Short mmCIF file of C-alpha atoms and ligand atoms in Angstrom, two decimals:
data_model
loop_
_atom_site.label_atom_id
_atom_site.label_comp_id
_atom_site.label_asym_id
_atom_site.label_seq_id
_atom_site.Cartn_x
_atom_site.Cartn_y
_atom_site.Cartn_z
CA MET A 1 59.72 124.38 98.83
CA LEU A 2 57.19 126.75 101.63
CA THR A 3 54.63 125.67 103.55
CA LEU A 4 51.80 128.32 104.59
CA ASP A 5 50.21 127.71 108.54
CA THR A 6 46.71 129.48 108.17
CA GLY A 7 46.32 126.93 112.10
CA SER A 8 46.51 130.33 114.07
CA LEU A 9 43.39 132.05 112.30
CA ALA A 10 40.80 130.95 113.88
CA PRO A 11 38.52 131.72 115.53
CA HIS A 12 38.75 134.86 113.42
CA LEU A 13 38.56 132.43 111.38
CA THR A 14 38.33 127.98 111.32
CA ASP A 15 39.61 125.24 109.27
CA ASP A 16 36.24 124.47 109.01
CA GLU A 17 35.12 127.49 107.06
CA LEU A 18 38.37 127.26 104.94
CA ASN A 19 37.89 124.10 104.03
CA ASN A 20 34.00 125.34 103.22
CA GLY A 21 35.37 127.48 100.89
CA MET A 22 37.87 126.03 99.36
CA HIS A 23 35.15 124.01 95.95
CA GLY A 24 35.17 128.47 95.60
CA ALA A 25 38.83 128.70 95.72
CA ILE A 26 39.60 125.89 92.84
CA GLU A 27 36.69 127.36 90.25
CA VAL A 28 38.20 130.14 90.24
CA LEU A 29 41.64 128.59 89.61
CA GLY A 30 40.15 126.25 86.83
CA SER A 31 39.01 129.78 85.22
CA LEU A 32 42.29 130.47 85.51
CA LEU A 33 44.51 128.05 84.35
CA LYS A 34 41.10 128.07 81.30
CA GLY A 35 41.95 131.64 80.58
CA LYS A 36 38.44 132.88 81.37
CA GLY A 37 36.64 135.44 83.54
CA PRO A 38 37.69 138.91 84.42
CA GLY A 39 41.00 140.01 83.16
CA SER A 40 40.99 137.53 81.01
CA ASP A 41 43.51 138.72 78.95
CA MET A 42 46.57 138.98 80.77
CA LEU A 43 47.17 135.42 81.82
CA GLY A 44 50.85 135.66 80.28
CA TRP A 45 52.61 134.88 83.33
CA LEU A 46 51.07 132.22 83.70
CA ALA A 47 53.49 130.53 81.09
CA LEU A 48 56.47 132.71 82.38
CA PRO A 49 57.65 129.40 85.07
CA CYS A 50 58.03 127.33 80.72
CA LEU A 51 60.18 129.21 79.40
CA PRO A 52 62.35 126.27 77.23
CA PRO A 53 66.02 126.40 78.45
CA ARG A 54 68.22 127.83 75.32
CA ASP A 55 65.70 131.15 76.03
CA ILE A 56 67.11 130.58 79.88
CA GLU A 57 70.87 129.94 78.73
CA GLU A 58 70.18 133.07 76.02
CA ILE A 59 69.54 135.68 78.87
CA ALA A 60 72.67 133.67 81.34
CA ASN A 61 74.66 134.80 78.79
CA ALA A 62 73.57 137.85 78.13
CA GLY A 63 74.52 138.60 81.82
CA LYS A 64 77.48 137.24 81.47
CA ARG A 65 78.66 139.67 78.60
CA ILE A 66 77.29 143.01 81.19
CA GLN A 67 79.58 141.81 83.59
CA ASP A 68 82.41 141.54 81.56
CA GLN A 69 82.07 144.17 79.30
CA SER A 70 80.69 146.83 82.59
CA ASP A 71 81.55 146.99 86.73
CA CYS A 72 77.91 147.42 87.19
CA LEU A 73 74.62 147.00 85.23
CA VAL A 74 71.60 150.22 86.51
CA VAL A 75 68.69 149.07 86.25
CA VAL A 76 65.81 151.83 84.66
CA GLY A 77 62.33 151.18 86.23
CA ILE A 78 59.42 151.88 88.22
CA GLY A 79 56.66 149.60 89.60
CA GLY A 80 56.57 146.31 87.39
CA SER A 81 59.27 147.35 85.46
CA TYR A 82 61.30 148.02 88.79
CA LEU A 83 60.59 145.94 92.60
CA GLY A 84 60.67 141.84 91.34
CA ALA A 85 64.22 142.76 90.04
CA ARG A 86 64.77 144.41 92.71
CA ALA A 87 64.01 142.02 95.18
CA GLY A 88 65.27 138.85 94.09
CA ILE A 89 68.14 140.64 94.06
CA GLU A 90 68.12 142.28 97.62
CA ALA A 91 67.26 138.94 98.68
CA LEU A 92 69.31 136.28 97.24
CA LYS A 93 72.82 139.10 97.48
CA GLY A 94 74.63 136.22 98.34
CA HIS A 95 74.53 134.93 94.18
CA ALA A 96 74.39 137.83 93.00
CA PRO A 97 78.06 139.32 93.25
CA PHE A 98 77.46 141.70 90.17
CA PRO A 99 77.19 145.24 91.86
CA ILE A 100 73.66 146.24 90.31
CA LEU A 101 72.13 149.91 91.23
CA PHE A 102 68.73 151.11 90.24
CA ALA A 103 67.26 154.17 88.39
CA GLY A 104 63.95 155.46 87.30
CA ASN A 105 62.13 154.42 90.69
CA SER A 106 60.91 158.93 92.26
CA LEU A 107 62.28 161.90 90.46
CA SER A 108 64.39 162.54 93.03
CA PRO A 109 67.27 164.55 92.64
CA GLU A 110 69.13 164.21 94.39
CA TYR A 111 69.62 160.48 94.23
CA HIS A 112 70.01 160.33 90.69
CA ALA A 113 72.65 163.29 90.82
CA ASP A 114 74.54 160.83 93.51
CA LEU A 115 74.29 158.55 91.03
CA LEU A 116 75.91 159.81 88.04
CA ASP A 117 78.99 161.06 90.64
CA TYR A 118 79.65 157.83 91.58
CA LEU A 119 78.85 157.09 87.85
CA GLU A 120 81.85 159.29 87.17
CA ASP A 121 85.09 156.72 86.87
CA LYS A 122 82.97 153.53 86.04
CA ARG A 123 81.64 151.68 82.83
CA PHE A 124 78.68 150.95 83.18
CA SER A 125 75.39 149.33 81.44
CA ILE A 126 72.16 150.25 80.32
CA CYS A 127 69.16 147.67 81.08
CA VAL A 128 65.60 149.88 80.83
CA ILE A 129 62.56 148.22 81.47
CA SER A 130 59.50 149.69 80.06
CA LYS A 131 56.69 148.04 78.83
CA SER A 132 54.82 151.02 77.71
CA GLY A 133 58.45 152.93 76.96
CA THR A 134 56.74 155.98 77.93
CA THR A 135 56.67 155.98 82.03
CA THR A 136 57.92 159.73 83.07
CA GLU A 137 60.49 158.70 85.87
CA PRO A 138 61.95 155.78 83.76
CA ALA A 139 62.69 158.39 80.79
CA ILE A 140 64.15 160.72 82.74
CA ALA A 141 67.12 158.49 84.15
CA PHE A 142 67.47 157.48 81.06
CA ARG A 143 67.92 159.51 78.68
CA LEU A 144 69.93 160.90 81.45
CA LEU A 145 72.39 157.70 81.89
CA ARG A 146 71.88 158.56 78.10
CA ASN A 147 73.75 161.60 77.78
CA ARG A 148 75.98 160.09 80.02
CA LEU A 149 76.68 156.99 78.19
CA MET A 150 76.97 158.71 74.89
CA GLU A 151 79.99 160.85 76.05
CA ASP A 152 81.91 157.50 77.23
CA CYS A 153 81.79 155.28 74.50
CA GLY A 154 79.65 157.27 71.48
CA ARG A 155 77.18 156.18 69.57
CA GLU A 156 78.59 152.22 68.46
CA GLY A 157 79.29 151.67 72.43
CA CYS A 158 76.11 153.02 73.61
CA SER A 159 74.53 149.81 71.51
CA GLU A 160 76.97 147.11 73.05
CA ARG A 161 75.57 149.14 76.63
CA ILE A 162 72.17 149.67 76.77
CA ILE A 163 69.14 146.87 76.40
CA ALA A 164 66.05 147.21 76.44
CA ILE A 165 63.25 145.09 78.02
CA THR A 166 58.86 146.95 76.73
CA ASP A 167 56.86 145.39 74.08
CA PRO A 168 58.07 144.11 71.24
CA VAL A 169 55.76 146.70 68.60
CA LYS A 170 54.77 149.76 69.69
CA GLY A 171 56.22 152.73 72.36
CA ALA A 172 58.76 154.99 72.63
CA LEU A 173 62.14 152.53 74.43
CA ARG A 174 60.71 150.48 71.66
CA GLN A 175 60.75 152.96 68.56
CA MET A 176 64.51 154.36 70.15
CA ALA A 177 65.80 151.17 71.16
CA GLY A 178 65.19 150.78 66.53
CA THR A 179 66.77 153.09 66.21
CA GLY A 180 69.71 152.66 68.65
CA GLY A 181 70.22 148.80 67.31
CA TRP A 182 70.10 148.80 71.51
CA LYS A 183 69.25 145.03 72.15
CA ILE A 184 65.95 144.33 72.69
CA TYR A 185 64.42 141.17 74.60
CA PRO A 186 59.99 141.61 74.73
CA ILE A 187 57.18 141.34 76.82
CA SER A 188 54.66 140.18 75.84
CA PRO A 189 51.41 141.92 75.99
CA ASP A 190 49.39 139.40 78.25
CA VAL A 191 51.47 139.89 80.82
CA GLY A 192 50.99 143.06 83.70
CA GLY A 193 54.64 144.59 84.22
CA ARG A 194 53.32 143.64 88.13
CA PHE A 195 52.88 139.68 86.72
CA SER A 196 56.68 140.19 85.31
CA VAL A 197 59.08 139.08 86.67
CA LEU A 198 59.92 136.47 84.86
CA SER A 199 59.93 137.18 82.03
CA PRO A 200 62.94 139.12 81.49
CA VAL A 201 62.21 142.42 83.68
CA GLY A 202 63.68 140.19 86.09
CA LEU A 203 65.57 137.40 84.23
CA LEU A 204 67.84 139.77 82.85
CA PRO A 205 69.26 142.32 85.73
CA PHE A 206 69.14 138.05 87.90
CA ALA A 207 71.22 137.40 85.52
CA ALA A 208 73.98 140.13 85.31
CA ALA A 209 73.88 140.23 88.98
CA GLY A 210 74.89 136.59 88.93
CA ILE A 211 71.83 134.93 90.55
CA PRO A 212 71.77 130.95 88.66
CA ILE A 213 68.38 131.68 86.67
CA ASP A 214 67.30 128.36 85.63
CA ALA A 215 67.24 126.73 89.69
CA LEU A 216 65.65 130.28 90.20
CA VAL A 217 63.03 128.92 87.03
CA ALA A 218 63.03 126.06 88.60
CA GLY A 219 62.37 126.76 91.42
CA ALA A 220 58.64 128.64 89.96
CA TYR A 221 58.16 125.94 87.25
CA ARG A 222 57.78 123.53 91.11
CA GLY A 223 55.93 125.76 92.20
CA LEU A 224 53.86 127.09 89.33
CA GLY A 225 52.89 122.58 89.31
CA LEU A 226 51.59 122.39 93.02
CA TRP A 227 49.78 125.97 93.19
CA THR A 228 48.33 124.43 90.05
CA ARG A 229 45.86 121.33 91.21
CA GLU A 230 42.98 121.90 91.53
CA GLU A 231 42.81 120.06 95.00
CA PRO A 232 41.60 121.44 98.56
CA ASP A 233 45.17 121.09 99.37
CA ASN A 234 46.34 123.89 97.41
CA GLU A 235 48.38 126.11 99.71
CA ALA A 236 48.05 129.42 97.30
CA LEU A 237 44.46 128.35 97.06
CA ARG A 238 44.63 128.61 101.06
CA TYR A 239 45.93 132.61 101.52
CA ALA A 240 43.53 133.50 98.55
CA LEU A 241 40.99 132.48 100.43
CA ALA A 242 41.57 133.31 103.93
CA ARG A 243 41.88 137.04 102.21
CA ALA A 244 39.48 136.88 100.49
CA LEU A 245 37.34 135.04 103.86
CA LEU A 246 38.72 137.89 106.74
CA HIS A 247 38.55 141.32 103.90
CA ASP A 248 34.25 140.36 103.85
CA ARG A 249 34.09 139.94 107.29
CA GLY A 250 35.41 143.48 107.60
CA THR A 251 39.13 143.33 107.64
CA GLU A 252 41.37 146.37 105.52
CA ILE A 253 44.63 145.39 106.46
CA GLU A 254 47.18 142.86 105.21
CA VAL A 255 50.66 142.67 107.18
CA LEU A 256 53.42 140.66 105.58
CA SER A 257 55.90 140.41 108.12
CA THR A 258 59.04 139.00 107.93
CA PHE A 259 62.05 137.62 109.72
CA HIS A 260 64.44 138.47 107.98
CA PRO A 261 65.68 142.21 107.18
CA GLU A 262 66.99 140.48 103.06
CA LEU A 263 63.28 139.77 101.80
CA SER A 264 62.17 143.25 102.54
CA TRP A 265 61.98 144.14 98.76
CA VAL A 266 60.44 141.00 98.20
CA CYS A 267 57.38 142.83 100.41
CA GLU A 268 57.82 145.56 98.23
CA TRP A 269 57.44 143.97 94.99
CA TRP A 270 54.06 142.29 97.02
CA LYS A 271 52.51 145.10 97.62
CA GLN A 272 52.94 146.35 94.77
CA LEU A 273 51.14 142.79 93.30
CA ALA A 274 47.75 143.03 95.98
CA GLY A 275 47.83 146.50 95.63
CA GLU A 276 47.92 147.18 92.40
CA SER A 277 46.01 144.16 91.68
CA GLU A 278 42.82 144.56 94.65
CA GLY A 279 42.67 147.85 95.93
CA LYS A 280 39.55 148.57 93.20
CA GLU A 281 36.65 150.03 93.64
CA GLY A 282 35.78 150.35 96.93
CA LYS A 283 37.45 146.72 97.46
CA GLY A 284 40.59 145.47 98.98
CA LEU A 285 43.20 144.30 102.10
CA TYR A 286 45.12 147.86 102.64
CA PRO A 287 48.80 145.09 102.02
CA ALA A 288 51.49 146.52 104.66
CA SER A 289 54.51 145.01 105.56
CA THR A 290 57.27 144.56 108.63
CA VAL A 291 60.47 143.93 108.57
CA MET A 292 61.72 142.53 112.29
CA THR A 293 62.74 142.70 114.29
CA THR A 294 63.55 145.92 114.10
CA ASP A 295 59.60 147.22 114.19
CA LEU A 296 58.52 144.94 116.93
CA HIS A 297 60.67 148.16 118.16
CA SER A 298 57.88 150.23 116.49
CA LEU A 299 54.96 149.08 114.70
CA GLY A 300 55.05 146.38 117.14
CA GLN A 301 53.19 148.16 119.57
CA LEU A 302 50.56 149.08 117.24
CA LEU A 303 50.24 144.66 115.44
CA GLN A 304 49.79 144.31 120.03
CA GLU A 305 47.20 146.11 121.21
CA GLY A 306 46.29 148.36 118.19
CA SER A 307 42.53 148.75 116.05
CA ARG A 308 41.61 145.02 115.02
CA ASN A 309 41.17 144.89 111.34
CA ILE A 310 44.62 143.43 110.89
CA LEU A 311 45.74 140.31 109.03
CA GLU A 312 49.71 139.24 109.83
CA THR A 313 51.31 137.20 107.91
CA PHE A 314 54.20 135.91 108.58
CA LEU A 315 57.61 135.01 106.40
CA VAL A 316 59.98 133.45 107.56
CA SER A 317 62.96 130.67 106.16
CA ALA A 318 63.11 127.84 107.92
CA ARG A 319 67.01 127.55 107.60
CA PRO A 320 70.14 130.68 107.05
CA ASN A 321 72.36 130.79 104.43
CA ARG A 322 74.90 132.34 106.54
CA ASP A 323 74.26 131.96 111.13
CA ILE A 324 77.04 133.23 113.55
CA GLU A 325 77.51 131.36 117.00
CA ILE A 326 76.89 134.52 120.02
CA PRO A 327 80.13 134.06 121.96
CA GLU A 328 80.55 133.36 125.46
CA ASP A 329 82.16 137.07 127.84
CA SER A 330 84.41 135.75 131.26
CA ASP A 331 82.55 138.52 133.10
CA ASP A 332 79.00 138.19 131.60
CA LEU A 333 78.54 142.04 132.36
CA ASP A 334 75.58 141.51 130.13
CA GLY A 335 73.45 138.86 131.21
CA LEU A 336 74.16 137.16 127.74
CA ASN A 337 75.80 134.07 129.14
CA TYR A 338 72.16 132.64 128.20
CA LEU A 339 72.93 133.10 125.11
CA ALA A 340 75.82 131.74 124.50
CA GLY A 341 76.34 129.09 122.36
CA LYS A 342 73.18 129.64 120.44
CA SER A 343 73.48 131.48 117.17
CA ILE A 344 71.79 134.29 115.85
CA SER A 345 69.57 132.31 114.31
CA GLU A 346 67.47 130.11 116.90
CA VAL A 347 67.43 133.23 118.20
CA ASN A 348 65.53 135.49 115.55
CA SER A 349 62.93 131.70 115.42
CA LYS A 350 62.04 132.15 118.66
CA ALA A 351 61.66 136.09 118.12
CA TYR A 352 59.42 135.00 115.86
CA GLU A 353 57.56 131.49 117.27
CA GLY A 354 57.23 134.57 120.44
CA THR A 355 55.72 137.59 117.84
CA LYS A 356 53.20 135.13 116.63
CA ALA A 357 52.42 133.58 119.79
CA ALA A 358 52.42 137.67 121.14
CA HIS A 359 49.96 138.49 118.34
CA VAL A 360 47.70 135.58 118.44
CA ALA A 361 47.69 136.83 122.09
CA GLY A 362 46.50 140.42 121.32
CA GLY A 363 43.50 139.16 118.99
CA LEU A 364 45.29 138.78 115.15
CA PRO A 365 44.17 136.36 112.44
CA VAL A 366 47.91 135.24 112.32
CA MET A 367 49.45 133.00 109.48
CA THR A 368 53.49 132.46 108.52
CA ILE A 369 54.49 131.76 104.58
CA GLU A 370 57.82 129.13 106.07
CA LEU A 371 60.21 128.93 102.93
CA GLU A 372 62.66 125.54 103.02
CA GLY A 373 65.81 128.66 103.23
CA ILE A 374 66.12 131.54 100.87
CA THR A 375 67.68 130.32 97.70
CA PRO A 376 67.20 131.45 94.09
CA ALA A 377 64.16 128.01 93.35
CA SER A 378 62.52 129.40 96.58
CA ILE A 379 62.00 132.75 95.97
CA GLY A 380 61.47 131.22 91.93
CA ALA A 381 58.63 129.39 93.73
CA LEU A 382 57.63 132.55 96.18
CA PHE A 383 57.07 134.69 92.46
CA ILE A 384 54.70 132.18 91.09
CA PHE A 385 53.00 131.53 94.68
CA TYR A 386 52.16 134.75 95.28
CA GLU A 387 50.91 135.44 92.44
CA LEU A 388 48.76 132.60 92.01
CA ALA A 389 47.00 133.54 95.12
CA ILE A 390 47.18 136.62 94.21
CA ALA A 391 45.38 136.54 91.20
CA VAL A 392 42.46 134.40 92.70
CA SER A 393 42.02 136.03 95.77
CA GLY A 394 41.39 138.69 93.63
CA ARG A 395 38.71 137.57 91.59
CA LEU A 396 36.93 135.74 94.60
CA ILE A 397 36.72 139.08 95.84
CA GLY A 398 34.61 140.58 93.22
CA VAL A 399 37.95 142.38 90.77
CA ASN A 400 39.44 142.37 87.97
CA PRO A 401 43.39 141.45 89.68
CA PHE A 402 44.91 142.18 85.84
CA ASP A 403 44.16 146.27 85.54
CA GLN A 404 44.95 148.62 87.26
CA PRO A 405 42.41 152.03 85.96
CA GLY A 406 43.49 153.94 89.43
CA VAL A 407 47.00 154.74 88.96
CA GLU A 408 46.29 157.57 85.33
CA GLU A 409 44.71 159.57 87.41
CA TYR A 410 47.69 161.47 89.46
CA LYS A 411 49.46 161.31 85.40
CA THR A 412 46.71 162.68 83.96
CA ARG A 413 47.66 165.69 86.72
CA MET A 414 51.22 165.96 87.01
CA PHE A 415 51.14 166.11 82.75
CA LYS A 416 48.16 169.21 82.31
CA LEU A 417 50.68 170.70 84.97
CA LEU A 418 53.94 170.15 82.94
CA GLY A 419 52.09 171.63 80.60
CA LYS A 420 52.86 167.66 79.44
CA PRO A 421 51.12 168.75 75.19
CA GLY A 422 48.13 167.18 74.65
CA TYR A 423 47.46 167.35 78.14
O1 PA5 B 501 51.94 146.48 87.07
C1 PA5 B 501 52.06 148.51 85.69
O2 PA5 B 501 51.29 147.38 85.17
C2 PA5 B 501 52.69 149.22 86.72
O3 PA5 B 501 52.47 148.80 87.94
C3 PA5 B 501 53.69 149.94 85.88
O4 PA5 B 501 54.48 148.34 85.89
C4 PA5 B 501 54.80 150.69 85.88
O5 PA5 B 501 53.50 151.82 86.22
C5 PA5 B 501 54.89 151.25 84.56
O6 PA5 B 501 55.53 151.16 83.62
P1 PA5 B 501 55.94 150.61 82.71
O7 PA5 B 501 56.49 149.54 82.69
O8 PA5 B 501 55.56 150.50 80.95
O9 PA5 B 501 57.17 151.65 82.57
#
C-alpha cells in the first residue's frame, strides 16, 4: 500500500538514532491504543476503519440516491468538515464521475455568487457537514443554498435533497435537521474534525462522487492493522519519530512535496491534521506543501539553497493510473527526441529522483512516502497512516494532539466585530 524511506535523513538523523528512539514511539502508540494519555476522550477515529459492511453499504446507497435525484451535490463544510472529502475526491477523480461542488469553506462573496449562478439550472442536493452545527462559514453558505433549494422544490422536496452530518444530539444543525426531516448521519463526539475523514464526513461525499468506499475503508483497515503494531519496523511510528526528533533539534518546517497534482488536496488535509494537532504551546513543525514539478520553478530555489530549518517529505506514487508516451518528431527542433518513446510518468519519476538527490546534496533531511498507486485502497491507507503518525508525533513533542484551543481566538474577535449577541 505504501512504504516509507528514511534513508536520506542522515547526517541530520541517523538510523541508529531512529532505532534508539523507537521504544519511546512504541510506548506512545501503546498508550493511545489503551485509550490513555492527553486527549484520550477523542480516540473514536481509531475505530472508524472497522465500520461494519452494512453501514458502508448504507452510505454507498445514499450516495447512489443522490446521483439518481440530482445533477450534482454541494458539500458544505470547513476545516475537518471539508478537507478530507476534498482530498479524497481530488485524488481519486478517475473513480469519481459524479460532480461534487464545495461551499462554506470561505467568506468569499464572489465564490458563493458564482456557485449560485452555476446552480441556476441544476437539480442539486446538499450535504451539510458541521460537527458543532454552529460554524459561521458553512452556516452562511447553507442558508443561501437552502433558500435556493426551497424556491426550487419546496419544503417537502428539500427533505429529500438535504443530508446533515453533525453531532448526534446537540447544535443548531441537529435541531434544524430534526425539524426539516432531513437525513442525519451523526459524527461521534469522540472523533475530532481533522480525524473524521473515515466517518460519514468523508465517506458520504466519496460515495456520492462514485468512489468505491468499501475499497477505501478496506485499505484503511489494512493500514490500521499494519501501523498499530507495537514493533520497531512500524513505518507510521518511524515517520512520527523522525518528525519529533528533528523538531526537538530545531527543524521548524516540514514540507510535503508531491509529484502528483491530484494529491495536492491530500497535502492540504495533512496540513490541517499536522498544524492543528501539533501547533500549540509554542511547539510544532509548520506544515507546508509543494506540488512538483510546478513548484520546482518557484519554491525549488528556497528548498535547494534557502534556510536550512526544513524537513522535506516526498509523497509519490509508484504507478500512474494513466500514462502518455512522448512522440518522436522528425525535425527534433525542440531537441526532445532523446525522450521519444518514454512515458511522461518515467520522466516524472526521474524528476523526483533528481530533485531528491539535489535537495539531499543541498543539506535537507529528506524522507519519502511512496504509494503503490493512487487507488481508493491506498488513499484510505494513507489517511490512517497520517492520523496515527501525527497522533504519535504530537504526543512525542509533548502536546495534546486532539484539541485546538487556538482556533477560538479569531472567532471571539470576529463575533465581537460583527455584533453577535453575547460577544
Ligand atoms: O478539526 C477541527 O476541529 C476544525 O477544523 C473543524 O472541523 C472546523 O472548525 C469546522 O467545525 P465544525 O465541523 O464544527 O463546523
